[in-house]
Amino acid sequence: MKIVVDAYLDNNLGDDLMIKLFADHFSEHNIYIFEDNSVVRETFKNNTNIIFLYKKDYDNKITEMDMHVTIGGSMFILDSLKNCIRFRHRIKKARKLKKLGIPAVVIGCNMGPFYKKESVR
């Protein structure tokens, strides 16, 4: 099975650990991560089933995938315009995956944190 993993990739211990555990648990499957950063690629060099693709190839390659997994903690922070734009981008991506018939799964996610009264509405 070809599984795309989307996560916060910035040498963050918690997210990196979740990706490694996921890759180890599903070692019989290929895990695809769209990331250009060589530091991030180096982090997972010992996981032989993790395959890196360039971000620019996402639209062309996503149709070849069997599943999309989002891994992270606070994935839907709505405290600023920038984060609201990221949230909207995630929704657009989810709609595209649904249209393509690619199952999407979210692991280890929460809503928040909320800092403003406007965020809670």
N, CA, C and O atoms as a GROMACS GRO file, in nm:
protein
  484
    1MET      N    1   0.085  -0.118   0.000
    1MET     CA    2   0.000   0.000   0.000
    1MET      C    3   0.089   0.125   0.000
    1MET      O    4   0.193   0.128   0.066
    2LYS      N    5   0.049   0.223  -0.073
    2LYS     CA    6   0.119   0.352  -0.077
    2LYS      C    7   0.045   0.451   0.013
    2LYS      O    8  -0.069   0.488  -0.014
    3ILE      N    9   0.112   0.493   0.121
    3ILE     CA   10   0.050   0.580   0.220
    3ILE      C   11   0.124   0.714   0.223
    3ILE      O   12   0.245   0.718   0.246
    4VAL      N   13   0.051   0.822   0.201
    4VAL     CA   14   0.108   0.956   0.214
    4VAL      C   15   0.093   1.000   0.359
    4VAL      O   16  -0.014   0.988   0.417
    5VAL      N   17   0.201   1.050   0.416
    5VAL     CA   18   0.196   1.105   0.552
    5VAL      C   19   0.220   1.255   0.544
    5VAL      O   20   0.318   1.301   0.487
    6ASP      N   21   0.127   1.328   0.602
    6ASP     CA   22   0.136   1.474   0.611
    6ASP      C   23   0.150   1.507   0.759
    6ASP      O   24   0.065   1.469   0.840
    7ALA      N   25   0.257   1.578   0.795
    7ALA     CA   26   0.282   1.609   0.936
    7ALA      C   27   0.362   1.738   0.948
    7ALA      O   28   0.410   1.793   0.849
    8TYR      N   29   0.374   1.786   1.072
    8TYR     CA   30   0.458   1.903   1.100
    8TYR      C   31   0.602   1.856   1.098
    8TYR      O   32   0.646   1.784   1.186
    9LEU      N   33   0.676   1.898   0.996
    9LEU     CA   34   0.813   1.851   0.976
    9LEU      C   35   0.913   1.964   1.002
    9LEU      O   36   0.950   2.038   0.911
   10ASP      N   37   0.954   1.974   1.126
   10ASP     CA   38   1.052   2.077   1.163
   10ASP      C   39   1.140   2.026   1.276
   10ASP      O   40   1.170   2.099   1.371
   11ASN      N   41   1.183   1.899   1.265
   11ASN     CA   42   1.260   1.834   1.370
   11ASN      C   43   1.196   1.853   1.506
   11ASN      O   44   1.262   1.886   1.605
   12ASN      N   45   1.067   1.830   1.510
   12ASN     CA   46   0.988   1.836   1.632
   12ASN      C   47   0.983   1.694   1.688
   12ASN      O   48   0.934   1.603   1.622
   13LEU      N   49   1.032   1.675   1.809
   13LEU     CA   50   1.047   1.541   1.867
   13LEU      C   51   0.917   1.462   1.864
   13LEU      O   52   0.917   1.346   1.820
   14GLY      N   53   0.807   1.520   1.908
   14GLY     CA   54   0.681   1.446   1.914
   14GLY      C   55   0.632   1.402   1.779
   14GLY      O   56   0.594   1.286   1.761
   15ASP      N   57   0.631   1.492   1.682
   15ASP     CA   58   0.582   1.457   1.548
   15ASP      C   59   0.677   1.360   1.479
   15ASP      O   60   0.633   1.266   1.413
   16ASP      N   61   0.808   1.382   1.493
   16ASP     CA   62   0.905   1.291   1.433
   16ASP      C   63   0.890   1.150   1.490
   16ASP      O   64   0.897   1.051   1.417
   17LEU      N   65   0.869   1.142   1.620
   17LEU     CA   66   0.852   1.012   1.685
   17LEU      C   67   0.725   0.942   1.634
   17LEU      O   68   0.727   0.822   1.609
   18MET      N   69   0.618   1.017   1.620
   18MET     CA   70   0.494   0.957   1.568
   18MET      C   71   0.512   0.905   1.426
   18MET      O   72   0.461   0.798   1.392
   19ILE      N   73   0.585   0.978   1.343
   19ILE     CA   74   0.611   0.933   1.206
   19ILE      C   75   0.694   0.806   1.208
   19ILE      O   76   0.664   0.710   1.136
   20LYS      N   77   0.799   0.804   1.290
   20LYS     CA   78   0.885   0.685   1.297
   20LYS      C   79   0.805   0.564   1.347
   20LYS      O   80   0.818   0.455   1.292
   21LEU      N   81   0.725   0.583   1.451
   21LEU     CA   82   0.644   0.472   1.502
   21LEU      C   83   0.545   0.423   1.397
   21LEU      O   84   0.525   0.302   1.381
   22PHE      N   85   0.483   0.515   1.326
   22PHE     CA   86   0.389   0.480   1.219
   22PHE      C   87   0.461   0.399   1.111
   22PHE      O   88   0.411   0.295   1.067
   23ALA      N   89   0.577   0.446   1.068
   23ALA     CA   90   0.654   0.378   0.963
   23ALA      C   91   0.699   0.240   1.010
   23ALA      O   92   0.697   0.144   0.933
   24ASP      N   93   0.740   0.229   1.136
   24ASP     CA   94   0.782   0.100   1.190
   24ASP      C   95   0.664   0.003   1.197
   24ASP      O   96   0.677  -0.115   1.162
   25HIS      N   97   0.550   0.052   1.243
   25HIS     CA   98   0.432  -0.034   1.257
   25HIS      C   99   0.381  -0.084   1.121
   25HIS      O  100   0.335  -0.197   1.109
   26PHE      N  101   0.389   0.002   1.022
   26PHE     CA  102   0.343  -0.033   0.887
   26PHE      C  103   0.462  -0.055   0.794
   26PHE      O  104   0.466  -0.004   0.682
   27SER      N  105   0.559  -0.130   0.842
   27SER     CA  106   0.685  -0.150   0.769
   27SER      C  107   0.668  -0.222   0.636
   27SER      O  108   0.754  -0.213   0.549
   28GLU      N  109   0.557  -0.294   0.620
   28GLU     CA  110   0.534  -0.364   0.493
   28GLU      C  111   0.477  -0.273   0.386
   28GLU      O  112   0.461  -0.314   0.271
   29HIS      N  113   0.447  -0.148   0.423
   29HIS     CA  114   0.392  -0.050   0.329
   29HIS      C  115   0.492   0.061   0.303
   29HIS      O  116   0.580   0.088   0.385
   30ASN      N  117   0.480   0.126   0.188
   30ASN     CA  118   0.563   0.242   0.157
   30ASN      C  119   0.496   0.368   0.210
   30ASN      O  120   0.378   0.391   0.186
   31ILE      N  121   0.574   0.448   0.281
   31ILE     CA  122   0.526   0.573   0.338
   31ILE      C  123   0.588   0.686   0.255
   31ILE      O  124   0.710   0.696   0.244
   32TYR      N  125   0.504   0.770   0.198
   32TYR     CA  126   0.550   0.880   0.114
   32TYR      C  127   0.531   1.013   0.188
   32TYR      O  128   0.424   1.041   0.242
   33ILE      N  129   0.637   1.093   0.188
   33ILE     CA  130   0.632   1.225   0.250
   33ILE      C  131   0.678   1.327   0.147
   33ILE      O  132   0.785   1.315   0.088
   34PHE      N  133   0.595   1.427   0.124
   34PHE     CA  134   0.629   1.534   0.030
   34PHE      C  135   0.703   1.643   0.108
   34PHE      O  136   0.641   1.725   0.175
   35GLU      N  137   0.836   1.643   0.096
   35GLU     CA  138   0.917   1.739   0.171
   35GLU      C  139   1.049   1.762   0.096
   35GLU      O  140   1.114   1.668   0.052
   36ASP      N  141   1.087   1.890   0.083
   36ASP     CA  142   1.210   1.926   0.014
   36ASP      C  143   1.329   1.942   0.108
   36ASP      O  144   1.444   1.930   0.064
   37ASN      N  145   1.304   1.969   0.234
   37ASN     CA  146   1.408   2.001   0.331
   37ASN      C  147   1.501   1.881   0.355
   37ASN      O  148   1.456   1.775   0.398
   38SER      N  149   1.631   1.900   0.327
   38SER     CA  150   1.728   1.791   0.342
   38SER      C  151   1.749   1.752   0.488
   38SER      O  152   1.781   1.636   0.517
   39VAL      N  153   1.732   1.845   0.581
   39VAL     CA  154   1.746   1.814   0.723
   39VAL      C  155   1.636   1.716   0.766
   39VAL      O  156   1.662   1.621   0.839
   40VAL      N  157   1.515   1.740   0.720
   40VAL     CA  158   1.403   1.650   0.751
   40VAL      C  159   1.428   1.514   0.687
   40VAL      O  160   1.404   1.411   0.751
   41ARG      N  161   1.473   1.513   0.566
   41ARG     CA  162   1.500   1.386   0.497
   41ARG      C  163   1.605   1.305   0.574
   41ARG      O  164   1.594   1.183   0.586
   42GLU      N  165   1.705   1.373   0.623
   42GLU     CA  166   1.812   1.308   0.700
   42GLU      C  167   1.758   1.243   0.827
   42GLU      O  168   1.805   1.137   0.868
   43THR      N  169   1.660   1.306   0.890
   43THR     CA  170   1.602   1.256   1.014
   43THR      C  171   1.547   1.115   0.998
   43THR      O  172   1.554   1.034   1.091
   44PHE      N  173   1.493   1.085   0.882
   44PHE     CA  174   1.426   0.956   0.860
   44PHE      C  175   1.505   0.862   0.768
   44PHE      O  176   1.449   0.770   0.711
   45LYS      N  177   1.636   0.886   0.755
   45LYS     CA  178   1.716   0.807   0.661
   45LYS      C  179   1.723   0.659   0.697
   45LYS      O  180   1.745   0.575   0.609
   46ASN      N  181   1.704   0.624   0.825
   46ASN     CA  182   1.710   0.484   0.866
   46ASN      C  183   1.578   0.409   0.850
   46ASN      O  184   1.574   0.287   0.867
   47ASN      N  185   1.473   0.480   0.817
   47ASN     CA  186   1.344   0.416   0.790
   47ASN      C  187   1.336   0.387   0.640
   47ASN      O  188   1.306   0.475   0.559
   48THR      N  189   1.364   0.263   0.605
   48THR     CA  190   1.376   0.227   0.463
   48THR      C  191   1.243   0.232   0.388
   48THR      O  192   1.241   0.239   0.265
   49ASN      N  193   1.132   0.229   0.460
   49ASN     CA  194   1.003   0.234   0.392
   49ASN      C  195   0.949   0.377   0.378
   49ASN      O  196   0.840   0.397   0.324
   50ILE      N  197   1.025   0.476   0.426
   50ILE     CA  198   0.985   0.616   0.405
   50ILE      C  199   1.052   0.667   0.279
   50ILE      O  200   1.174   0.664   0.265
   51ILE      N  201   0.970   0.713   0.187
   51ILE     CA  202   1.018   0.762   0.058
   51ILE      C  203   0.980   0.910   0.048
   51ILE      O  204   0.864   0.947   0.068
   52PHE      N  205   1.078   0.993   0.016
   52PHE     CA  206   1.053   1.137   0.005
   52PHE      C  207   1.030   1.176  -0.140
   52PHE      O  208   1.100   1.130  -0.231
   53LEU      N  209   0.931   1.260  -0.159
   53LEU     CA  210   0.902   1.319  -0.289
   53LEU      C  211   0.902   1.471  -0.272
   53LEU      O  212   0.883   1.522  -0.162
   54TYR      N  213   0.924   1.541  -0.381
   54TYR     CA  214   0.928   1.687  -0.373
   54TYR      C  215   0.786   1.744  -0.367
   54TYR      O  216   0.694   1.691  -0.428
   55LYS      N  217   0.771   1.852  -0.291
   55LYS     CA  218   0.640   1.916  -0.272
   55LYS      C  219   0.575   1.952  -0.405
   55LYS      O  220   0.454   1.941  -0.421
   56LYS      N  221   0.656   1.995  -0.500
   56LYS     CA  222   0.602   2.039  -0.630
   56LYS      C  223   0.535   1.924  -0.706
   56LYS      O  224   0.458   1.948  -0.799
   57ASP      N  225   0.565   1.800  -0.668
   57ASP     CA  226   0.509   1.684  -0.736
   57ASP      C  227   0.380   1.632  -0.672
   57ASP      O  228   0.324   1.532  -0.718
   58TYR      N  229   0.332   1.699  -0.566
   58TYR     CA  230   0.216   1.651  -0.492
   58TYR      C  231   0.094   1.628  -0.582
   58TYR      O  232   0.036   1.520  -0.580
   59ASP      N  233   0.057   1.727  -0.658
   59ASP     CA  234  -0.064   1.716  -0.741
   59ASP      C  235  -0.056   1.603  -0.842
   59ASP      O  236  -0.158   1.540  -0.872
   60ASN      N  237   0.063   1.575  -0.894
   60ASN     CA  238   0.078   1.469  -0.993
   60ASN      C  239   0.083   1.330  -0.929
   60ASN      O  240   0.032   1.234  -0.986
   61LYS      N  241   0.144   1.320  -0.811
   61LYS     CA  242   0.166   1.190  -0.747
   61LYS      C  243   0.053   1.146  -0.656
   61LYS      O  244   0.038   1.026  -0.630
   62ILE      N  245  -0.027   1.239  -0.606
   62ILE     CA  246  -0.131   1.203  -0.508
   62ILE      C  247  -0.230   1.103  -0.566
   62ILE      O  248  -0.286   1.022  -0.492
   63THR      N  249  -0.253   1.106  -0.694
   63THR     CA  250  -0.348   1.014  -0.757
   63THR      C  251  -0.300   0.869  -0.753
   63THR      O  252  -0.379   0.777  -0.770
   64GLU      N  253  -0.170   0.849  -0.730
   64GLU     CA  254  -0.112   0.714  -0.725
   64GLU      C  255  -0.121   0.654  -0.585
   64GLU      O  256  -0.090   0.536  -0.568
   65MET      N  257  -0.162   0.731  -0.486
   65MET     CA  258  -0.159   0.687  -0.347
   65MET      C  259  -0.287   0.615  -0.307
   65MET      O  260  -0.394   0.638  -0.365
   66ASP      N  261  -0.275   0.527  -0.207
   66ASP     CA  262  -0.388   0.449  -0.159
   66ASP      C  263  -0.453   0.508  -0.035
   66ASP      O  264  -0.570   0.481  -0.007
   67MET      N  265  -0.378   0.590   0.041
   67MET     CA  266  -0.430   0.647   0.165
   67MET      C  267  -0.352   0.772   0.200
   67MET      O  268  -0.233   0.785   0.168
   68HIS      N  269  -0.419   0.865   0.268
   68HIS     CA  270  -0.356   0.988   0.316
   68HIS      C  271  -0.371   0.995   0.467
   68HIS      O  272  -0.483   0.990   0.518
   69VAL      N  273  -0.258   1.006   0.539
   69VAL     CA  274  -0.260   1.011   0.685
   69VAL      C  275  -0.200   1.144   0.730
   69VAL      O  276  -0.089   1.179   0.692
   70THR      N  277  -0.275   1.216   0.812
   70THR     CA  278  -0.226   1.339   0.874
   70THR      C  279  -0.190   1.305   1.018
   70THR      O  280  -0.272   1.254   1.093
   71ILE      N  281  -0.065   1.336   1.055
   71ILE     CA  282  -0.016   1.310   1.190
   71ILE      C  283   0.022   1.442   1.254
   71ILE      O  284   0.091   1.523   1.193
   72GLY      N  285  -0.024   1.465   1.377
   72GLY     CA  286   0.016   1.587   1.444
   72GLY      C  287  -0.059   1.612   1.572
   72GLY      O  288  -0.145   1.533   1.613
   73GLY      N  289  -0.025   1.721   1.634
   73GLY     CA  290  -0.090   1.762   1.758
   73GLY      C  291  -0.194   1.867   1.729
   73GLY      O  292  -0.306   1.834   1.688
   74SER      N  293  -0.160   1.991   1.749
   74SER     CA  294  -0.254   2.102   1.725
   74SER      C  295  -0.254   2.137   1.577
   74SER      O  296  -0.183   2.227   1.533
   75MET      N  297  -0.334   2.066   1.502
   75MET     CA  298  -0.337   2.083   1.356
   75MET      C  299  -0.436   2.188   1.308
   75MET      O  300  -0.430   2.232   1.194
   76PHE      N  301  -0.527   2.228   1.395
   76PHE     CA  302  -0.633   2.319   1.352
   76PHE      C  303  -0.637   2.442   1.443
   76PHE      O  304  -0.740   2.471   1.503
   77ILE      N  305  -0.526   2.512   1.453
   77ILE     CA  306  -0.518   2.632   1.536
   77ILE      C  307  -0.583   2.748   1.460
   77ILE      O  308  -0.549   2.774   1.345
   78LEU      N  309  -0.676   2.817   1.525
   78LEU     CA  310  -0.750   2.925   1.459
   78LEU      C  311  -0.731   3.058   1.531
   78LEU      O  312  -0.828   3.129   1.555
   79ASP      N  313  -0.607   3.091   1.566
   79ASP     CA  314  -0.582   3.212   1.644
   79ASP      C  315  -0.528   3.328   1.562
   79ASP      O  316  -0.508   3.437   1.617
   80SER      N  317  -0.505   3.308   1.434
   80SER     CA  318  -0.452   3.416   1.350
   80SER      C  319  -0.499   3.395   1.206
   80SER      O  320  -0.546   3.287   1.170
   81LEU      N  321  -0.485   3.498   1.127
   81LEU     CA  322  -0.523   3.488   0.986
   81LEU      C  323  -0.439   3.380   0.916
   81LEU      O  324  -0.491   3.303   0.836
   82LYS      N  325  -0.310   3.377   0.946
   82LYS     CA  326  -0.220   3.279   0.885
   82LYS      C  327  -0.267   3.136   0.915
   82LYS      O  328  -0.270   3.052   0.825
   83ASN      N  329  -0.304   3.110   1.039
   83ASN     CA  330  -0.350   2.976   1.075
   83ASN      C  331  -0.487   2.946   1.018
   83ASN      O  332  -0.517   2.830   0.987
   84CYS      N  333  -0.572   3.047   1.003
   84CYS     CA  334  -0.702   3.026   0.938
   84CYS      C  335  -0.683   2.989   0.792
   84CYS      O  336  -0.757   2.907   0.738
   85ILE      N  337  -0.584   3.049   0.726
   85ILE     CA  338  -0.552   3.015   0.588
   85ILE      C  339  -0.501   2.871   0.579
   85ILE      O  340  -0.538   2.797   0.488
   86ARG      N  341  -0.416   2.831   0.675
   86ARG     CA  342  -0.369   2.692   0.679
   86ARG      C  343  -0.486   2.595   0.697
   86ARG      O  344  -0.491   2.490   0.633
   87PHE      N  345  -0.580   2.632   0.784
   87PHE     CA  346  -0.698   2.549   0.807
   87PHE      C  347  -0.777   2.534   0.678
   87PHE      O  348  -0.819   2.424   0.642
   88ARG      N  349  -0.798   2.644   0.609
   88ARG     CA  350  -0.871   2.641   0.482
   88ARG      C  351  -0.799   2.552   0.380
   88ARG      O  352  -0.862   2.478   0.304
   89HIS      N  353  -0.665   2.559   0.379
   89HIS     CA  354  -0.586   2.476   0.289
   89HIS      C  355  -0.608   2.327   0.321
   89HIS      O  356  -0.621   2.245   0.230
   90ARG      N  357  -0.613   2.293   0.450
   90ARG     CA  358  -0.638   2.154   0.490
   90ARG      C  359  -0.776   2.107   0.444
   90ARG      O  360  -0.792   1.993   0.399
   91ILE      N  361  -0.874   2.194   0.454
   91ILE     CA  362  -1.010   2.159   0.410
   91ILE      C  363  -1.011   2.136   0.259
   91ILE      O  364  -1.073   2.040   0.211
   92LYS      N  365  -0.944   2.223   0.183
   92LYS     CA  366  -0.937   2.206   0.038
   92LYS      C  367  -0.868   2.075   0.002
   92LYS      O  368  -0.911   2.005  -0.090
   93LYS      N  369  -0.762   2.042   0.075
   93LYS     CA  370  -0.689   1.918   0.049
   93LYS      C  371  -0.781   1.798   0.079
   93LYS      O  372  -0.782   1.701   0.003
   94ALA      N  373  -0.856   1.805   0.188
   94ALA     CA  374  -0.947   1.696   0.225
   94ALA      C  375  -1.054   1.676   0.117
   94ALA      O  376  -1.089   1.563   0.084
   95ARG      N  377  -1.106   1.785   0.064
   95ARG     CA  378  -1.207   1.776  -0.043
   95ARG      C  379  -1.149   1.711  -0.168
   95ARG      O  380  -1.215   1.632  -0.235
   96LYS      N  381  -1.024   1.747  -0.200
   96LYS     CA  382  -0.960   1.689  -0.317
   96LYS      C  383  -0.940   1.539  -0.298
   96LYS      O  384  -0.964   1.461  -0.390
   97LEU      N  385  -0.896   1.498  -0.179
   97LEU     CA  386  -0.876   1.356  -0.151
   97LEU      C  387  -1.008   1.280  -0.162
   97LEU      O  388  -1.013   1.170  -0.217
   98LYS      N  389  -1.115   1.339  -0.110
   98LYS     CA  390  -1.247   1.275  -0.118
   98LYS      C  391  -1.290   1.260  -0.264
   98LYS      O  392  -1.342   1.155  -0.303
   99LYS      N  393  -1.268   1.364  -0.342
   99LYS     CA  394  -1.304   1.360  -0.484
   99LYS      C  395  -1.227   1.252  -0.558
   99LYS      O  396  -1.280   1.188  -0.650
  100LEU      N  397  -1.100   1.231  -0.518
  100LEU     CA  398  -1.016   1.129  -0.582
  100LEU      C  399  -1.044   0.988  -0.527
  100LEU      O  400  -0.995   0.890  -0.581
  101GLY      N  401  -1.124   0.980  -0.420
  101GLY     CA  402  -1.154   0.850  -0.360
  101GLY      C  403  -1.041   0.796  -0.274
  101GLY      O  404  -1.033   0.675  -0.252
  102ILE      N  405  -0.954   0.883  -0.226
  102ILE     CA  406  -0.842   0.841  -0.141
  102ILE      C  407  -0.884   0.856   0.005
  102ILE      O  408  -0.914   0.966   0.049
  103PRO      N  409  -0.885   0.745   0.081
  103PRO     CA  410  -0.922   0.754   0.222
  103PRO      C  411  -0.825   0.845   0.298
  103PRO      O  412  -0.704   0.841   0.275
  104ALA      N  413  -0.879   0.925   0.388
  104ALA     CA  414  -0.797   1.016   0.468
  104ALA      C  415  -0.818   0.986   0.616
  104ALA      O  416  -0.931   0.965   0.661
  105VAL      N  417  -0.708   0.985   0.691
  105VAL     CA  418  -0.710   0.954   0.833
  105VAL      C  419  -0.631   1.062   0.906
  105VAL      O  420  -0.530   1.111   0.855
  106VAL      N  421  -0.677   1.099   1.026
  106VAL     CA  422  -0.606   1.195   1.110
  106VAL      C  423  -0.570   1.124   1.239
  106VAL      O  424  -0.656   1.065   1.304
  107ILE      N  425  -0.441   1.130   1.278
  107ILE     CA  426  -0.392   1.065   1.399
  107ILE      C  427  -0.333   1.168   1.494
  107ILE      O  428  -0.252   1.252   1.452
  108GLY      N  429  -0.373   1.164   1.620
  108GLY     CA  430  -0.313   1.248   1.724
  108GLY      C  431  -0.342   1.395   1.709
  108GLY      O  432  -0.253   1.478   1.731
  109CYS      N  433  -0.462   1.428   1.672
  109CYS     CA  434  -0.496   1.568   1.642
  109CYS      C  435  -0.591   1.623   1.747
  109CYS      O  436  -0.674   1.551   1.802
  110ASN      N  437  -0.578   1.753   1.773
  110ASN     CA  438  -0.674   1.820   1.860
  110ASN      C  439  -0.711   1.953   1.799
  110ASN      O  440  -0.646   2.001   1.706
  111MET      N  441  -0.814   2.012   1.851
  111MET     CA  442  -0.856   2.146   1.808
  111MET      C  443  -0.800   2.247   1.907
  111MET      O  444  -0.800   2.224   2.028
  112GLY      N  445  -0.752   2.356   1.856
  112GLY     CA  446  -0.702   2.461   1.944
  112GLY      C  447  -0.552   2.472   1.934
  112GLY      O  448  -0.494   2.410   1.845
  113PRO      N  449  -0.489   2.546   2.018
  113PRO     CA  450  -0.546   2.617   2.132
  113PRO      C  451  -0.622   2.743   2.089
  113PRO      O  452  -0.596   2.799   1.982
  114PHE      N  453  -0.714   2.784   2.173
  114PHE     CA  454  -0.793   2.902   2.147
  114PHE      C  455  -0.748   3.013   2.241
  114PHE      O  456  -0.744   2.994   2.363
  115TYR      N  457  -0.715   3.128   2.186
  115TYR     CA  458  -0.669   3.240   2.266
  115TYR      C  459  -0.764   3.358   2.267
  115TYR      O  460  -0.758   3.443   2.355
  116LYS      N  461  -0.853   3.361   2.169
  116LYS     CA  462  -0.941   3.476   2.154
  116LYS      C  463  -1.086   3.431   2.159
  116LYS      O  464  -1.119   3.320   2.118
  117LYS      N  465  -1.171   3.517   2.207
  117LYS     CA  466  -1.314   3.484   2.211
  117LYS      C  467  -1.366   3.456   2.070
  117LYS      O  468  -1.453   3.370   2.052
  118GLU      N  469  -1.312   3.528   1.970
  118GLU     CA  470  -1.357   3.512   1.833
  118GLU      C  471  -1.327   3.372   1.780
  118GLU      O  472  -1.398   3.322   1.693
  119SER      N  473  -1.221   3.307   1.831
  119SER     CA  474  -1.181   3.175   1.783
  119SER      C  475  -1.279   3.066   1.824
  119SER      O  476  -1.288   2.963   1.758
  120VAL      N  477  -1.351   3.088   1.930
  120VAL     CA  478  -1.437   2.984   1.986
  120VAL      C  479  -1.573   2.978   1.918
  120VAL      O  480  -1.642   2.876   1.928
  121ARG      N  481  -1.612   3.082   1.848
  121ARG     CA  482  -1.744   3.085   1.785
  121ARG      C  483  -1.771   2.973   1.693
  121ARG      O  484  -1.879   2.966   1.634
   0.00000   0.00000   0.00000
